CSV table of C-alpha atoms in Angstrom, one decimal:
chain,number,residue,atom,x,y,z
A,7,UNK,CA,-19.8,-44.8,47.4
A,8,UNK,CA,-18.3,-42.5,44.9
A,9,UNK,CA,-20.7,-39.5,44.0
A,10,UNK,CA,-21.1,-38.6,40.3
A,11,UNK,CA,-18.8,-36.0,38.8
A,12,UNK,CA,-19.6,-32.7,38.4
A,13,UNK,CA,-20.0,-31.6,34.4
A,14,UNK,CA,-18.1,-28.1,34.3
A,15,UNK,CA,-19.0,-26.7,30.8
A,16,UNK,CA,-16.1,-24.9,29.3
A,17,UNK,CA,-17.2,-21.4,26.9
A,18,UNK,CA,-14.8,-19.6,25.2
A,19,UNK,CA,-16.5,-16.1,26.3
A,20,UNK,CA,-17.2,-13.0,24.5
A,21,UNK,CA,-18.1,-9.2,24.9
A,22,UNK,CA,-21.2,-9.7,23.3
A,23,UNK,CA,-23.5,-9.7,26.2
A,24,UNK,CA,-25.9,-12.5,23.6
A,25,UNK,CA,-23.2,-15.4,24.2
A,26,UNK,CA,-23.0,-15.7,27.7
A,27,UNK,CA,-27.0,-15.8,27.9
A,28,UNK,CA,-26.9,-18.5,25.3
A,29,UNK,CA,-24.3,-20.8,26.9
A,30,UNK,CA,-26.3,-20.1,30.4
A,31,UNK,CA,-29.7,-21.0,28.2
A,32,UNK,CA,-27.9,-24.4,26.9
A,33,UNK,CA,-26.9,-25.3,30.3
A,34,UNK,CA,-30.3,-24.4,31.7
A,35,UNK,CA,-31.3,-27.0,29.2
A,36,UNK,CA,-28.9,-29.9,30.3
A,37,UNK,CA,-30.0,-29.6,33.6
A,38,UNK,CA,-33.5,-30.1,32.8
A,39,UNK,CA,-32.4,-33.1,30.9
A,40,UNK,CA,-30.5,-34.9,33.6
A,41,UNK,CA,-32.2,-33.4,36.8
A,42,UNK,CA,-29.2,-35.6,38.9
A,43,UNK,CA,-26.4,-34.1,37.4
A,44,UNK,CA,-24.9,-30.6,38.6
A,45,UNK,CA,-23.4,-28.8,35.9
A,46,UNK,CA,-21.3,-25.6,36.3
A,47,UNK,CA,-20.1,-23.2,33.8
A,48,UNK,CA,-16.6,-21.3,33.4
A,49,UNK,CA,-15.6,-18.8,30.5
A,50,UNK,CA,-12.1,-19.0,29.0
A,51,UNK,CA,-12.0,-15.2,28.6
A,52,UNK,CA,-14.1,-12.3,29.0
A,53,UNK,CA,-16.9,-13.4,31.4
A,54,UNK,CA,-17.2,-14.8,34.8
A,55,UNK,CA,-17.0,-17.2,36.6
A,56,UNK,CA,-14.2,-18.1,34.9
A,57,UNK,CA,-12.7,-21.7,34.8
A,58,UNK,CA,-10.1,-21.5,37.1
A,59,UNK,CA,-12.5,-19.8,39.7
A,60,UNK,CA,-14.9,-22.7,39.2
A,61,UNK,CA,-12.2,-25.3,39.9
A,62,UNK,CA,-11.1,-23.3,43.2
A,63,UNK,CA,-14.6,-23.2,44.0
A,64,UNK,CA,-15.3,-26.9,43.7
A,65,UNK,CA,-12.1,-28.2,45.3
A,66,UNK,CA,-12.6,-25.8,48.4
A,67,UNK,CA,-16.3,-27.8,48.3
A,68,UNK,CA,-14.8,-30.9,48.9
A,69,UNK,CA,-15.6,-32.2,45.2
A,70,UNK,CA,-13.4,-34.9,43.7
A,71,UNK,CA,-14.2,-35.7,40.4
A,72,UNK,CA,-14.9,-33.4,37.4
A,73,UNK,CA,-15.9,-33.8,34.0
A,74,UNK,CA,-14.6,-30.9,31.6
A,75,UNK,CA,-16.6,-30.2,28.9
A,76,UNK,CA,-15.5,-27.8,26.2
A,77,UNK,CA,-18.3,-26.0,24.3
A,78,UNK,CA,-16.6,-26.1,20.8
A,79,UNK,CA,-18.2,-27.8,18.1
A,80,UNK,CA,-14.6,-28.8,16.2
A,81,UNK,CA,-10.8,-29.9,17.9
A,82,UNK,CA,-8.9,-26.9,17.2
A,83,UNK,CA,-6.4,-24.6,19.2
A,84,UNK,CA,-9.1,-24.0,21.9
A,85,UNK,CA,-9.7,-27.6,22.5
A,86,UNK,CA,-5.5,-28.8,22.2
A,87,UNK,CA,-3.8,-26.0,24.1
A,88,UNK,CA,-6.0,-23.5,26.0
A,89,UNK,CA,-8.3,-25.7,28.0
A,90,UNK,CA,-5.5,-28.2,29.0
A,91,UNK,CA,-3.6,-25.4,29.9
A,92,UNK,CA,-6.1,-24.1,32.1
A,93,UNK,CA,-6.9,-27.5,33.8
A,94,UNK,CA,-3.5,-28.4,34.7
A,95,UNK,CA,-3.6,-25.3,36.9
A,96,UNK,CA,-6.4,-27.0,38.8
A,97,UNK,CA,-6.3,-27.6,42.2
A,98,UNK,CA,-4.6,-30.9,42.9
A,99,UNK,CA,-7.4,-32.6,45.0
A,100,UNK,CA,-9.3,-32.7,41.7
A,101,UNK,CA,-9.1,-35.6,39.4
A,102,UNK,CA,-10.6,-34.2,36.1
A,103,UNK,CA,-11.4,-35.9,32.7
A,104,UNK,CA,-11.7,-33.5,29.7
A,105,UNK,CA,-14.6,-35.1,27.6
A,106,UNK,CA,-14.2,-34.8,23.8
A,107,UNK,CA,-15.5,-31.5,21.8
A,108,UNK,CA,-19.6,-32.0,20.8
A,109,UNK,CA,-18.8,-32.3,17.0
A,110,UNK,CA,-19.4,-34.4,14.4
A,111,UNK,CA,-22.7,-35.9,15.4
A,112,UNK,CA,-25.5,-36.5,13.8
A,113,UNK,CA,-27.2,-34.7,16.4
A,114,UNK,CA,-25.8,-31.3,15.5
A,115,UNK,CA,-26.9,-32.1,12.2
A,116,UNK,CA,-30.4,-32.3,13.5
A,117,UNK,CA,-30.1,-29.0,15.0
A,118,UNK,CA,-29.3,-27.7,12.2
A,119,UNK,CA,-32.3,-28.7,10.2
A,120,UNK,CA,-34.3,-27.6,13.6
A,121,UNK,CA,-33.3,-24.2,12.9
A,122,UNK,CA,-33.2,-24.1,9.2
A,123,UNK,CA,-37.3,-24.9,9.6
A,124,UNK,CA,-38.1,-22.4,12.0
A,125,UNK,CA,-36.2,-20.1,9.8
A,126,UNK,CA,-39.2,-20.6,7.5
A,127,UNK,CA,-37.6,-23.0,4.9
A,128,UNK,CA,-40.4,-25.7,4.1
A,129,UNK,CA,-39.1,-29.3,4.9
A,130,UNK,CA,-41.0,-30.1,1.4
A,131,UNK,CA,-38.3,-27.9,0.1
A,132,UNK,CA,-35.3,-29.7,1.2
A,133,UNK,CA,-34.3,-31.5,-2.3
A,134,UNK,CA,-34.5,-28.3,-4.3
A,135,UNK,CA,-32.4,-26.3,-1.7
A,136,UNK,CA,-28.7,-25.3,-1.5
A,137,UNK,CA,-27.3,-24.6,1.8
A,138,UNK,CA,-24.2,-23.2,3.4
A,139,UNK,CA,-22.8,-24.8,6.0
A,140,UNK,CA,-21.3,-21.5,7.8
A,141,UNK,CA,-18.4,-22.4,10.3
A,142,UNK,CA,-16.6,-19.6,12.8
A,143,UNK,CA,-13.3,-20.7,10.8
A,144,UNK,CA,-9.9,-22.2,12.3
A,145,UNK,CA,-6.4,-21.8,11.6
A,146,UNK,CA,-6.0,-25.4,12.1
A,147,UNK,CA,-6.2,-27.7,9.2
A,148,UNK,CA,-8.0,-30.5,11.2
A,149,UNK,CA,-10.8,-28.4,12.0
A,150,UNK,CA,-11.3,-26.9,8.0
A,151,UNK,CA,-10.9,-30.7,7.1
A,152,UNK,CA,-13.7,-31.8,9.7
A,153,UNK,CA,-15.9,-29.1,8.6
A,154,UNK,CA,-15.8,-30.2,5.0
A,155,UNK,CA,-16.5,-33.8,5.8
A,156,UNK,CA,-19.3,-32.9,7.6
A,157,UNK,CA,-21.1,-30.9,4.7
A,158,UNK,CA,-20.4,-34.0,2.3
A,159,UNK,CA,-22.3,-35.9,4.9
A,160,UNK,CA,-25.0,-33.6,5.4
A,161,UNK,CA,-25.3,-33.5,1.7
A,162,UNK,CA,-26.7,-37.3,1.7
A,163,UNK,CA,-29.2,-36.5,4.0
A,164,UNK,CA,-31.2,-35.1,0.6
A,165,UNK,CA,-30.0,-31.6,0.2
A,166,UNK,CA,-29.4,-30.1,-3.1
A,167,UNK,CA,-26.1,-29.3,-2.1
A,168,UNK,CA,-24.0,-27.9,0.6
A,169,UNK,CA,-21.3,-26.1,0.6
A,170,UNK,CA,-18.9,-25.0,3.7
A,171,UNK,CA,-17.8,-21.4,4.2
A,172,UNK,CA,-15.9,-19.8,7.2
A,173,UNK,CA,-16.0,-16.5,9.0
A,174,UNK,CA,-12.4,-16.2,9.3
A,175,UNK,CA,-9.1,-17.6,8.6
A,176,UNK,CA,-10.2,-19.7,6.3
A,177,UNK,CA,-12.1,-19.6,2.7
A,178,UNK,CA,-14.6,-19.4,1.2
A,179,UNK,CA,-16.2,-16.6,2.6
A,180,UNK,CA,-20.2,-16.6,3.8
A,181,UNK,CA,-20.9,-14.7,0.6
A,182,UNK,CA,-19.0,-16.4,-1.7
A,183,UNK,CA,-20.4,-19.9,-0.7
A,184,UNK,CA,-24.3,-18.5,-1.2
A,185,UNK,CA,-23.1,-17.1,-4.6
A,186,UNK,CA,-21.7,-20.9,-5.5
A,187,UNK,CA,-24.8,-22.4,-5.0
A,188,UNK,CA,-27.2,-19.3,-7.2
A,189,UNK,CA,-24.4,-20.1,-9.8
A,190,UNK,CA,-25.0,-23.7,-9.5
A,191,UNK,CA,-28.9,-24.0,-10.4
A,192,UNK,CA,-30.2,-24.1,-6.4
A,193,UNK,CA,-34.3,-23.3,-6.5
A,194,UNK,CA,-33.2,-21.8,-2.8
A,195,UNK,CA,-30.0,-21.0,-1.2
A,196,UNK,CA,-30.3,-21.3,3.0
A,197,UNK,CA,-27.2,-20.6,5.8
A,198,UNK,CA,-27.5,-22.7,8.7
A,199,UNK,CA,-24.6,-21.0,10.6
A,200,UNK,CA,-22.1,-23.7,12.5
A,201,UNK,CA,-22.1,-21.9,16.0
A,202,UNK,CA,-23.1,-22.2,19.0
A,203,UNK,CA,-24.0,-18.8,20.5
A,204,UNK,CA,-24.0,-14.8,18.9
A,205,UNK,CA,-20.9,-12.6,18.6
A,206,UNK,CA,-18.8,-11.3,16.2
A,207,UNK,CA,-18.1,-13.9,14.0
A,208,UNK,CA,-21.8,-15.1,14.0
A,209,UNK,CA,-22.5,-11.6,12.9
A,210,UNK,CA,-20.3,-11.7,10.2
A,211,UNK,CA,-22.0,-15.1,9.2
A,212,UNK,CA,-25.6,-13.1,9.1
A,213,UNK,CA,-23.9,-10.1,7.0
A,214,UNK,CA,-22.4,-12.8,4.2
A,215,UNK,CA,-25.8,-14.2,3.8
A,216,UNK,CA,-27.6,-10.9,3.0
A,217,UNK,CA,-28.1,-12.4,-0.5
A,218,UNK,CA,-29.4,-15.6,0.6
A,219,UNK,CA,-33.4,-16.6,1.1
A,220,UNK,CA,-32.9,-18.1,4.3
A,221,UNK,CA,-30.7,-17.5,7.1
A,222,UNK,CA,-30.8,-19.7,10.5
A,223,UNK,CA,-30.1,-19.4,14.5
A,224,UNK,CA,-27.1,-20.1,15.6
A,225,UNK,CA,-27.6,-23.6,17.4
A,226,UNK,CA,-27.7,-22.1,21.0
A,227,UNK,CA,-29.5,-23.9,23.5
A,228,UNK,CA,-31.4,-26.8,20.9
A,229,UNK,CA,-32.5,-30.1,22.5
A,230,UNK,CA,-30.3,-31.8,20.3
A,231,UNK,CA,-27.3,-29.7,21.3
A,232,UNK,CA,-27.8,-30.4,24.9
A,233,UNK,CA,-28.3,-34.4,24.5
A,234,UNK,CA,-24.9,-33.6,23.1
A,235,UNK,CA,-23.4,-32.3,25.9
A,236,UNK,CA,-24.7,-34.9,28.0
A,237,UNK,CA,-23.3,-37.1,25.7
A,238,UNK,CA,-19.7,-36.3,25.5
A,239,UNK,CA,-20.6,-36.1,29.7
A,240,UNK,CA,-21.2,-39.9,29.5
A,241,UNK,CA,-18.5,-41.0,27.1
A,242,UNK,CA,-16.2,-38.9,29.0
A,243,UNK,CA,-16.8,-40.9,32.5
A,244,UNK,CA,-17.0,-44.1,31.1
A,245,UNK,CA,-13.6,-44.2,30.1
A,246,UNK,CA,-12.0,-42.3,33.1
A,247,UNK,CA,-10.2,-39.9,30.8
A,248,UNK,CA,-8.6,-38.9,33.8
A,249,UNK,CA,-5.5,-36.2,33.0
A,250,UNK,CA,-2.2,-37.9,33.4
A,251,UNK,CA,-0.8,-34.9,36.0
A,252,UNK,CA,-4.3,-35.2,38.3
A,253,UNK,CA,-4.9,-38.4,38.3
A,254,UNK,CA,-3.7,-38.6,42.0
């Protein structure tokens, strides 16, 4: 009988010793979640182990099938080009299936909300509040266009408004967003930052919403995040998304 694949979560990595704990915190969390399921993790850059080393280790295991999660919330240039990359330089034996990146979902959007409230902004509050939807920021217009829809949907879920701003590469600016919404009549103006763990960008993120009254978390290591991940895991196995070059 075939066993179950192995999830292998995918982080980008960072210098800042705070995202690496997060990612390990999430995955902590998916584990207790689906006690059956072994899930490894493997940094792009930066920190170890990283993916390739992961792969090596589970082929010389004697593992066959892999599910490869990437922990990006939007399809950009990670998701495309960097992770496929890395995969096809898998050991052959494996036959991996990259699983889709965790946003949209209404989940996340829950997350969101989780965070905004232990923030200290009163649910009662949610009709009368403006809130900015702060993303990391992409070079790649699919991922600006994504994050738009996805304030516009958060919107209908009874907000005042919400606007989308971007830590880089994109506009508008943290800052500029939170002034949008004083200018536009907002009783309070929250930032429920689109990220997953701390770092630089994050930090820039917390710095743009000096002049806001609220400021969340980064999503890190949520429930709703990790139902997510397991999630993606599921879709991703169900439909053998097996990579054309491995799928010997």
């Amino acid at each position: 009988m075939r066993t179950k694949p192995v999830l292998l979560v995918i982080a980008h990595g960072s210098r800042d010793p705070r995202h690496a704990a997060t990612v390990h915190a999430l995955v902590r969390r998916v584990r207790s979640l689906r006690p059956g399921l072994r899930v490894e993790t493997g940094f792009l850059d930066f920190n170890i182990p990283s993916v390739h080393g992961v792969l090596e280790s589970l082929a010389a295991e004697g593992v066959r099938d892999v599910v490869a999660l990437p922990l990006l919330l939007t399809r950009a240039f990670h998701a495309k080009a960097d992770i496929p990359a890395v995969l096809q330089g898998a050991p052959p034996r494996l036959r991996i299936r990259q699983a889709d990146v965790l946003g949209p979902s209404p989940l996340l959007l829950s997350a969101l909300e989780r965070r905004l409230y232990e923030a200290g902004l009163p649910p009662a509050d949610k009709s009368s509040t403006g809130v900015v939807l702060a993303s990391a920021g992409s070079t790649d217009p699919e991922a600006i266009a994504v994050i738009a829809d996805i304030a516009r949907e958060w919107r209908r879920t009874g907000w005042y408004a919400v606007r989308p701003a971007f830590a880089s590469a994109a506009l508008p600016r943290t800052e500029d967003a939170v002034r949008e919404l004083r200018e536009l009549g907002c009783a309070r103006v929250a930032v429920a930052p689109y990220v997953l763990a701390p770092g630089f960008l994050p930090d820039r993120i917390a710095r743009g919403a000096a002049q806001a009254d609220v400021l969340a978390d980064v999503l890190g290591p949520t429930p709703e995040v990790a139902r997510v991940l397991l999630e993606r895991h599921d879709e991703a196995s169900e439909k053998l998304l097996v990579l054309p070059s491995m799928s010997a």
